[in-house]
Structure formats: C-alpha cells, structure tokens
Amino acid sequence: MPVYRNPVLNADWSDPDAIAVGDDYYLTASSFGRAPGLPILHSRDLVNWRIVGHALPRLEPEQAFTAPRHDCGVWAPSIRHHAGRFWIFWGDPDHGIYQVNAEDVRGPWSRPHLLKAGRGLIDPCPLWDDDGRAYLVHAWAKSRSGIKNRLTGHRMSPDGRELLDEGRTVVDGDALPGWFTLEGPKLYRHGGWYWIFAPAGGVETGWQGAFRARDVFGPYEERVVLEQGSTDVNGPHQGAWVRTADGGDWFLHFQHRGPYGRVVHLQPMRWDEEGWPVIGNDGEPVAAHPGPVPVEQTTVPARDDDFPGGRFGRQWSWTANPPPVFDTGNPASASDAGNPGPGWTVAHAGDGLRLVCRRTPDAHDLRRLPNVLVQRMPGDPCTVEVELRLDSDEPGAKAGLAVLGDAFSWIGLERDASGVRLVHRFAESVAEHERDAAHPRPAPDGRARLRVAILPGARCHFSARTGEDTDFLPSGRPFAATPWRWVGAQLGLFAAAPPGGTPAGTAAFTGFRVT
C-alpha cells in the first residue's frame, strides 16, 4: 500500500470533522468570520482532498457580519449523514448552536436554523441512536459564558430542530485530575458503548481524550488516546473518527502551527483488548503510514485561479458578508459559493477577476475591510504570484496582493496625482495604520506582476515586476506572517479607495498562481 505523509491537509483547515458515506469521505472545518463558510471537502482515500462547495453562503445573523469579525462566526462544526441527508451543526460563540442539512452534499442546503440560542455554546455534535432517539453534546467558551472544561448533553428531536431538555453535564473536566480546557466533543455509538472523543489541554500543548459510558448521559470513564510524546506534533487533537468501507479505522486531527493555522493529520486507529481506541503509533502521531486505499497521485485543494468569467474558485472567501443580491426565499446551494459578491466585483465574459475599488474610510487597514478576498496560506514554502492592472483615475485608489493576519503586509498599485505607482506597505499587530515598507516606484502602464515568496517560518519576501523590468525586483524587508487568535494567516486580494460619492474604478487580477 502506498505511504502517505502528514499533514494530509497542510493549511488552516481548523477543527476538522469528517464522515464516510460508502466509499466517499466528506470533511468540513471552522470558517470563522469568512463568507461563504462551512467548506466541504471530498476524498476517496482520506489523503487527497478537493473542495466541492460550501454549506453556508452567508453568515447568520447577517447584520452581525457586515464587517470583519475574524475570530468569530463558525466554530468547530460537525458533519453527519442520517436518514438520507447530510447534516452540519456548529456553534457561534456569540449567538448559539446552528444546523443546516441537505440531501446532496453539494446543495442546496437549508437555511441556518438556530437550535439553541445563547453565548458561549460551541462545538456541538449530534447522534442519532439505533432506537430512533437523537442527542446533542456541546462544549462551552469561557470568554462568553464563564464556563469551560465541561461537556453538556441534550436529548434532541429526530428532525434536528429542537432540544427536548435543559441539558445536563455529561463530563466535568474539573473532576478529572490534570484535565483542563475540555472541548470539541464528537459523539459516537460503538461496541455497546456511547463514546465521546474530545480534546483537552489547549490547542498548542493538549491531547486527545476518549470517554465511554453505557448511557449517553454517563457516567463516563476516560483515557488519553493521542498525545505529542516524543514527536514534534504539538497539541494533536480535535478531529474525527472515520471507519472505511473495509472496516479500517482512522482519525483525522489538527496540529496548531502558528501563522499556518491548524493543519490536518491522518492517524491509523485500532481497538485494544479492553475496547479502547489506540490512535497513531501506540498513542503518538505518525509522520508517515500506508494509506487506507491505494493512491494514484497526490492532490491538494485548489489554490491557483484564472477567474474564468470573472468568477473566483471555491478556495476563496470574503472577510465578511458581501452585499446581498436579492432574497428569493430559496435555500442557497453549495455550488453557488463561487458567485462574486455584488457591488464588490464586476461581471464580464473573459478571464480575470475585476474588483471594485470600494470607497471606505478604512482603506488604511486591511483588517477592517470586508471586501478582501482570501484563501488559506499553504503550510509549505511556496511562491505566490498574480498579475494586477489598476483602472482608476481616483487619487488614493489602490489594489494589491496581501498576507493578512493580526499584522499584514501587501504589495500592489496605487493612483496618485502623478500616475500609478508600485507600493509596498505593512502594519504591525498593534498598529492602527499601515506604513510604507519600501519607496514607491512608477508603474507607467498601470500594471504589475506581484510576488510573495513564503519561506520556512512564514517569512514573506515581496517583489514585483513593472514596465520594462526584466525580472522581479525585491521590495522592503522580510515580513513575518502572523495569525489571528484562532485563524492562520491568509493570502488576500483587495481593491479600495478613499471615501467619496462617485465610482473609483476597478482592479483586474489575472493568473493567480501558487507554486
């Protein structure tokens, strides 16, 4: 059997959950404040994945996400297949537990249903039992509720639309010596036991626990089933147990890698003589292992984009809800996730993305712009390039290629009284305004080929080629990419202009490449 190497998803696919449906595997992950959200990935071997859509075209409640809220929104979803339908549950720490469902994983998906309102409700997971009863377990965010280290269980209506009780604590981490920050539960039924797979100890230093009980509400006994041990895989936890069609057991989990976010590893899994799961190499993560099924080639989720017909691929999201097109009353489809945001893009028949230079008083700070189009930064060293043409006569109009996190840096074009210039700017985490990273230089034809080389340690070297340049010229000092609190750094494209009442032009991006 061919050998795969971890991580199998080397980018910020945070808090993954996955299921098997026949010979197909589906995975979703946290998308926080980005729209569309709830990405859906498909695989035939648990190693190679591709993006097939999104289950959440717009964040709910919509008015809460008209401006960026990078660390809020969709936290730690769970995906299940039951009664011929796909179901996704997630927690928004500021609003409550939501649910969507669909007959086809590619959509259309139902509108988000608020199953349980409240602050601090996170990491929900449903279970439909063999007797037709349904349950839900969830964790708590102390930052909103004052509660942590506790898992709460509910009886749930089989249609997933109502909780049938007030809930009760099923696992109290404070009663377990040495356990803290217990969260991210996944609820299963196996071998006559109810199982909760749940991590503890924090994302950077924690471990994966397993809990089992004869009754869904406990009492549960616990065991640590995966931890860093002698490996360099810190905090290996929070993920999904998946059983393949041939009866093999596997566990997908994340590893926190700073600016790269939470990358996804695949571990073999077996059951010991006492009926407990053993993950990885006797409880430690494996770096490489024979795969679940033969693999012909290695693929990763899409990164490159030619923007055919002015549309962007499913790897992209906005940093907040785009302006709505119209409300038809019909549920949205995951296949519609690549639709450009009205008012932020210009539709056309050819290739290339045309972003509107959106007028805003926040043009000095990319972190505050909702109209930044972002995708995950790769966890491997790489070079990112895109061609840019700025079509604007408005002084202060600008557009560029960014590495965006709690600090950011971008290179691109800006119009001033003398014409279009190549500029390179950055802002530190504590800064409210960006600063020049290099001296501006002319871009006489209003075009530039932009590049950022991302080296080990997420150190970013910016360069560009304009006019008669025969090669890329370096710009500014190296920039160290930084994450948000829960989100890895992202690659971004944007266009903006100072406040005003007339159109400020557009920026055309073509040939986006990651090599």
XYZ file of C-alpha atoms in Angstrom:
515
model
C 0.000 0.000 0.000
C 1.443 3.439 -0.896
C 2.661 5.536 2.022
C 1.242 8.985 2.770
C 2.969 11.698 4.790
C 1.431 14.058 7.331
C -0.041 16.578 7.304
C -2.516 15.459 4.631
C -4.019 18.987 4.557
C -1.110 21.357 5.043
C -3.042 24.587 5.544
C -5.521 26.052 8.020
C -8.411 23.560 7.886
C -9.201 24.204 11.511
C -11.191 21.842 13.762
C -11.855 19.219 11.068
C -14.732 16.773 11.203
C -15.281 14.042 8.634
C -17.578 11.162 7.747
C -17.662 8.165 5.419
C -20.619 7.645 3.097
C -19.950 4.428 1.204
C -16.554 4.824 -0.477
C -16.662 8.627 -0.254
C -15.344 10.837 2.542
C -16.508 14.340 3.356
C -14.828 16.884 5.622
C -15.816 20.287 6.949
C -13.901 22.761 9.106
C -14.191 26.027 11.005
C -14.523 29.060 8.739
C -14.941 31.708 11.471
C -15.984 35.104 10.044
C -15.472 34.343 6.345
C -18.217 34.074 3.715
C -19.017 31.673 2.215
C -18.409 29.443 5.217
C -18.524 25.769 6.149
C -16.247 24.481 3.362
C -16.946 20.937 2.196
C -14.087 18.747 1.001
C -14.374 15.359 -0.716
C -11.903 12.480 -0.835
C -11.808 8.867 -1.959
C -8.820 7.906 0.202
C -8.705 10.266 3.269
C -5.372 11.590 1.944
C -6.170 13.589 -1.196
C -8.923 16.196 -0.853
C -10.681 18.693 -3.101
C -13.150 21.460 -2.326
C -16.654 20.739 -3.621
C -18.575 23.637 -2.094
C -19.754 25.475 0.982
C -22.812 24.827 3.108
C -23.129 28.416 4.361
C -23.185 31.093 1.620
C -23.691 33.882 4.188
C -23.075 34.131 7.923
C -26.009 34.365 10.336
C -27.245 36.674 11.732
C -26.335 38.640 8.609
C -26.099 42.104 10.169
C -23.574 40.849 12.729
C -21.109 40.061 9.928
C -21.232 43.083 7.612
C -17.771 43.986 8.964
C -14.892 41.557 9.597
C -15.030 39.524 12.798
C -12.067 37.319 12.045
C -12.169 35.083 15.149
C -15.963 34.846 15.496
C -18.658 33.121 13.449
C -18.404 29.419 12.613
C -16.538 27.436 15.271
C -15.818 23.673 15.161
C -18.622 22.183 13.052
C -19.650 18.540 12.978
C -20.889 16.761 9.848
C -23.097 13.668 9.825
C -25.133 11.597 7.340
C -28.524 10.392 8.610
C -31.846 9.435 7.040
C -30.526 10.113 3.550
C -29.411 13.651 4.386
C -26.175 15.440 5.272
C -26.257 17.476 8.483
C -23.834 20.111 9.777
C -24.046 21.578 13.283
C -21.819 24.389 14.509
C -21.510 26.800 17.386
C -21.284 30.573 17.091
C -19.878 31.667 20.474
C -21.889 34.905 20.402
C -25.245 33.594 19.166
C -25.714 29.865 19.724
C -25.857 26.473 18.019
C -26.955 26.307 14.369
C -27.850 23.496 11.994
C -28.123 23.102 8.208
C -28.943 19.988 6.182
C -29.132 18.820 2.568
C -29.930 15.717 0.560
C -26.904 16.316 -1.685
C -23.631 17.402 -0.084
C -23.199 19.891 -2.959
C -26.513 21.516 -2.059
C -28.960 23.061 -1.942
C -28.548 23.383 1.828
C -31.318 24.507 4.139
C -31.242 27.944 5.691
C -29.418 28.040 9.052
C -31.676 27.003 11.923
C -30.861 28.317 15.406
C -31.195 25.183 17.515
C -30.106 26.685 20.842
C -29.614 30.399 21.453
C -27.029 31.620 23.921
C -23.486 32.850 24.416
C -20.543 30.506 24.800
C -22.238 27.485 23.191
C -19.616 25.815 20.985
C -18.521 22.551 19.368
C -21.909 20.785 19.005
C -22.202 17.215 17.733
C -25.392 15.178 17.163
C -26.004 11.439 17.433
C -28.964 9.530 16.063
C -29.182 6.286 18.041
C -30.291 2.900 16.741
C -33.634 3.209 18.584
C -34.529 6.415 16.716
C -33.693 8.777 19.565
C -31.394 11.727 18.944
C -28.908 13.513 21.178
C -26.588 16.503 21.085
C -23.427 17.207 23.051
C -21.590 20.550 23.135
C -18.811 22.432 24.927
C -18.511 25.939 26.371
C -16.389 29.047 25.658
C -15.413 30.698 28.930
C -14.825 34.043 27.188
C -18.602 34.343 26.610
C -20.214 32.173 29.271
C -17.796 31.985 32.182
C -17.958 28.178 31.802
C -15.244 25.885 30.471
C -13.882 22.375 30.832
C -17.390 20.934 30.705
C -19.425 18.947 28.175
C -23.222 19.258 28.149
C -25.652 16.706 26.695
C -29.234 17.092 25.444
C -31.999 14.951 24.073
C -32.852 16.256 20.588
C -35.825 15.835 18.290
C -35.018 13.414 15.429
C -35.536 16.218 12.890
C -32.680 18.170 14.498
C -34.814 21.270 15.079
C -35.460 21.195 18.827
C -33.694 20.292 22.055
C -36.016 18.358 24.381
C -34.495 19.230 27.748
C -32.443 21.859 29.541
C -29.275 19.810 29.213
C -27.040 18.242 31.824
C -23.306 17.923 32.364
C -22.094 14.621 30.948
C -18.357 15.160 31.539
C -16.959 17.636 34.085
C -13.281 18.184 33.314
C -12.752 19.845 36.701
C -13.433 16.458 38.323
C -10.639 14.808 36.322
C -7.151 15.337 37.800
C -4.929 17.193 35.342
C -7.640 17.826 32.723
C -8.316 21.372 31.566
C -9.874 23.119 28.542
C -12.005 20.090 27.675
C -13.853 20.908 24.420
C -14.543 19.795 20.828
C -16.647 16.678 21.603
C -17.628 14.179 18.917
C -20.368 11.701 19.898
C -20.454 8.105 18.577
C -22.035 4.697 19.285
C -19.751 1.633 19.080
C -19.490 -1.801 20.652
C -22.371 -1.279 23.071
C -20.859 1.973 24.393
C -21.564 5.644 23.891
C -18.283 7.337 23.003
C -17.213 10.968 23.236
C -13.921 11.799 21.535
C -12.831 15.151 22.956
C -9.548 17.091 23.235
C -8.206 18.884 26.279
C -5.147 20.818 27.386
C -5.264 23.638 24.810
C -4.580 23.773 21.093
C -0.792 24.127 21.335
C 0.006 21.677 24.141
C -3.017 19.425 24.562
C -4.047 15.841 23.928
C -6.940 13.776 22.586
C -9.208 12.027 25.061
C -11.794 9.275 24.675
C -14.736 8.809 27.044
C -17.161 5.874 27.182
C -20.363 5.051 29.037
C -23.259 2.623 28.810
C -25.732 5.526 28.976
C -25.448 8.592 26.772
C -25.626 10.830 29.872
C -22.909 8.912 31.701
C -21.149 8.240 33.934
C -18.148 8.252 31.572
C -14.708 6.801 32.096
C -11.800 8.441 30.300
C -8.453 7.726 28.714
C -5.831 9.760 26.829
C -5.592 8.180 23.365
C -3.267 10.558 21.475
C -0.567 12.961 22.672
C 2.659 14.506 21.400
C 5.009 12.151 23.212
C 8.426 12.017 21.555
C 7.193 13.560 18.275
C 7.241 17.159 17.036
C 3.444 17.189 16.526
C 2.305 19.550 19.260
C -1.245 19.550 20.618
C -2.516 16.690 18.443
C -6.254 16.732 18.956
C -9.820 17.622 17.919
C -10.984 15.764 14.903
C -12.923 12.808 13.577
C -13.023 9.028 13.822
C -13.770 7.589 10.376
C -14.424 3.932 9.505
C -13.660 2.915 5.923
C -15.802 0.574 3.837
C -13.424 -2.330 4.549
C -13.733 -1.826 8.315
C -10.489 0.107 8.869
C -10.441 2.850 11.498
C -8.745 6.233 11.079
C -8.562 9.516 12.973
C -8.193 12.992 11.449
C -6.977 15.725 13.785
C -5.295 19.113 13.694
C -1.908 20.422 14.763
C -1.542 24.114 15.614
C 1.287 25.639 13.542
C 1.196 29.344 14.401
C 0.899 31.517 11.287
C -0.022 28.465 9.187
C -3.055 27.801 11.377
C -4.305 24.315 12.176
C -3.075 21.716 9.700
C -4.698 18.267 9.417
C -3.052 14.907 10.106
C -4.360 11.397 9.442
C -3.667 8.667 12.007
C -4.293 4.920 11.885
C -6.556 3.709 14.686
C -7.252 0.328 16.283
C -9.042 -1.034 19.348
C -7.136 -2.671 22.206
C -8.142 -5.762 24.166
C -10.098 -3.627 26.650
C -12.087 -1.998 23.859
C -10.354 1.401 23.907
C -9.164 3.189 20.772
C -5.418 3.364 20.149
C -4.510 6.174 17.747
C -1.272 6.589 15.783
C 1.788 4.663 16.917
C 0.585 3.452 20.325
C -0.827 6.874 21.118
C 1.755 9.083 19.382
C 1.245 10.728 15.957
C 2.789 9.053 12.924
C 4.718 11.074 10.340
C 4.035 8.572 7.545
C 1.964 5.430 7.150
C 0.454 3.182 4.480
C -2.781 4.773 3.351
C -6.337 3.458 3.720
C -6.642 2.696 -0.012
C -4.219 2.793 -2.975
C -3.400 6.336 -4.106
C -2.569 7.051 -7.745
C -1.500 10.670 -7.310
C -1.240 13.364 -4.709
C -3.618 16.319 -4.877
C -4.357 19.267 -2.616
C -7.380 21.585 -2.501
C -7.351 24.155 -5.315
C -5.114 27.202 -4.927
C -4.500 28.559 -8.449
C -7.193 30.584 -10.201
C -7.646 32.127 -13.643
C -11.031 33.535 -12.551
C -12.915 32.314 -15.641
C -15.896 34.508 -16.474
C -14.889 36.869 -13.688
C -15.734 34.277 -11.043
C -13.495 33.097 -8.232
C -12.993 29.472 -7.220
C -14.242 27.708 -4.132
C -10.901 28.217 -2.361
C -11.783 31.898 -1.839
C -13.991 33.659 0.711
C -14.704 37.264 1.689
C -13.702 38.531 5.129
C -17.367 39.376 5.872
C -20.789 39.003 4.269
C -20.885 40.632 0.818
C -23.882 42.790 -0.094
C -26.870 40.539 -0.858
C -28.016 40.076 -4.444
C -31.682 39.584 -3.655
C -33.804 37.384 -1.423
C -35.717 34.727 -3.346
C -36.750 32.753 -0.297
C -34.951 29.733 -1.725
C -32.136 27.928 0.108
C -28.671 28.502 -1.262
C -26.589 25.834 -2.943
C -23.012 24.946 -2.127
C -22.356 25.080 -5.869
C -23.118 28.820 -5.787
C -20.271 29.531 -3.388
C -18.060 30.995 -6.128
C -20.508 33.721 -7.087
C -18.810 37.121 -6.947
C -20.121 39.485 -4.293
C -22.412 42.071 -5.872
C -21.009 45.556 -5.565
C -17.518 44.254 -4.937
C -16.852 42.683 -8.351
C -17.680 43.437 -11.978
C -19.092 40.604 -14.088
C -17.605 40.082 -17.560
C -17.252 37.328 -20.140
C -13.463 36.839 -20.127
C -10.933 35.558 -17.630
C -9.701 37.593 -14.682
C -11.246 38.991 -11.528
C -12.335 42.631 -11.541
C -12.612 44.022 -8.044
C -14.320 47.357 -7.467
C -12.149 49.960 -5.727
C -14.628 50.147 -2.862
C -14.750 53.540 -1.208
C -14.182 53.289 2.519
C -12.693 55.269 5.424
C -10.887 52.043 6.403
C -8.656 51.803 3.329
C -5.608 52.267 5.586
C -6.204 48.940 7.406
C -6.912 45.717 5.530
C -8.018 44.047 8.756
C -11.117 46.249 8.763
C -12.137 45.711 5.142
C -14.978 43.239 4.450
C -14.131 43.092 0.732
C -10.787 41.296 0.958
C -10.914 38.021 -0.955
C -8.861 35.464 0.995
C -7.676 31.882 0.861
C -5.592 29.779 3.254
C -1.827 30.261 3.240
C -0.023 26.987 2.362
C 1.951 25.313 5.129
C 4.845 24.530 2.777
C 7.314 27.087 1.402
C 5.856 28.474 -1.796
C 5.778 31.395 -4.203
C 2.539 33.280 -4.861
C 2.093 35.427 -7.976
C -0.689 37.429 -9.604
C -0.953 39.996 -12.395
C -2.630 43.303 -11.480
C -3.940 46.185 -13.579
C -5.350 49.251 -11.792
C -8.048 51.020 -13.816
C -8.731 54.135 -11.770
C -8.242 57.898 -12.024
C -9.119 58.417 -8.357
C -6.192 59.596 -6.190
C -5.750 57.107 -3.373
C -7.341 54.176 -5.218
C -5.257 51.073 -4.656
C -5.214 47.295 -5.005
C -2.835 44.502 -4.223
C -1.739 41.087 -3.003
C -1.660 40.696 0.779
C -0.567 38.364 3.542
C -3.246 39.087 6.116
C -3.345 38.313 9.818
C -3.203 40.239 13.072
C -0.356 42.003 11.270
C -0.388 42.374 7.495
C 1.719 43.318 4.510
C 0.758 43.927 0.898
C 2.285 44.904 -2.417
C 0.325 46.454 -5.247
C -0.591 49.588 -7.180
C -1.874 52.995 -6.080
C -3.019 56.025 -8.068
C -1.767 59.485 -7.116
C -1.642 62.857 -8.881
C 1.387 61.794 -10.934
C 0.047 58.417 -12.082
C 0.080 54.807 -10.892
C 2.842 53.724 -8.536
C 4.005 50.392 -7.171
C 3.702 50.463 -3.365
C 4.514 48.028 -0.570
C 3.003 48.582 2.884
C 2.614 46.781 6.199
C 1.056 47.157 9.648
C 2.149 45.605 12.919
C -0.306 43.860 15.217
C -0.668 46.889 17.483
C -0.705 49.489 14.677
C -3.932 51.114 13.511
C -2.459 52.399 10.238
C -0.262 50.853 7.608
C 3.215 52.197 6.844
C 5.454 52.159 3.782
C 7.695 49.110 3.622
C 9.623 50.435 0.602
C 9.898 53.556 -1.516
C 7.145 53.745 -4.153
C 8.252 53.455 -7.758
C 6.466 54.193 -11.038
C 4.261 51.659 -12.789
C 3.957 53.542 -16.067
C 1.360 51.336 -17.745
C -0.697 50.779 -14.574
C 0.284 47.109 -14.439
C 2.477 44.919 -12.268
C 3.237 41.276 -11.711
C 3.229 40.800 -7.929
C 5.013 38.100 -5.988
C 5.469 36.969 -2.415
C 7.851 34.132 -1.582
C 6.830 32.429 1.672
C 9.878 30.811 3.246
C 10.165 28.472 6.269
C 8.825 30.095 9.408
C 6.274 32.017 7.287
C 8.801 34.744 6.468
C 7.472 36.580 3.440
C 9.659 38.251 0.806
C 7.774 40.616 -1.512
C 8.809 41.565 -5.039
C 7.275 42.888 -8.250
C 7.902 43.407 -11.942
C 6.616 46.531 -13.701
C 7.042 48.252 -17.043
C 10.348 47.354 -18.659
C 11.640 45.275 -15.720
C 13.173 42.037 -16.944
C 12.951 40.366 -13.555
C 11.253 40.714 -10.191
C 12.783 43.408 -8.000
C 12.706 42.833 -4.227
C 10.704 45.258 -2.112
C 11.116 46.058 1.572
C 12.254 43.941 4.468
C 11.043 40.366 5.057
C 7.673 40.216 6.788
C 6.831 37.556 9.391
C 3.251 36.388 8.841
C 1.109 36.296 11.969
C -2.162 34.523 12.712
C -5.293 35.913 14.246
C -6.159 34.467 17.648
C -7.730 31.308 16.180
C -7.138 31.742 12.436
C -3.952 31.259 10.438
C -2.572 33.949 8.143
C -4.302 34.241 4.778
C -3.466 35.253 1.229
C -5.655 38.118 0.064
C -6.629 40.235 -2.940
C -8.258 43.608 -2.427
C -9.174 46.946 -4.004
C -10.124 50.122 -2.131
C -10.368 53.896 -2.417
C -10.907 56.884 -0.101
C -14.490 57.944 0.742
C -16.417 59.744 -1.987
C -19.612 59.706 -3.974
C -18.562 58.578 -7.446
C -17.203 55.253 -8.739
C -13.471 54.930 -8.106
C -12.621 52.400 -10.803
C -11.622 48.765 -10.695
C -8.624 46.464 -10.297
C -8.157 43.469 -12.598
C -6.381 40.372 -11.220
C -5.314 37.575 -13.564
C -3.213 34.416 -13.401
C -3.164 33.725 -9.652
C -0.552 31.009 -9.054
C 0.863 29.213 -6.015
C 3.971 27.114 -6.773
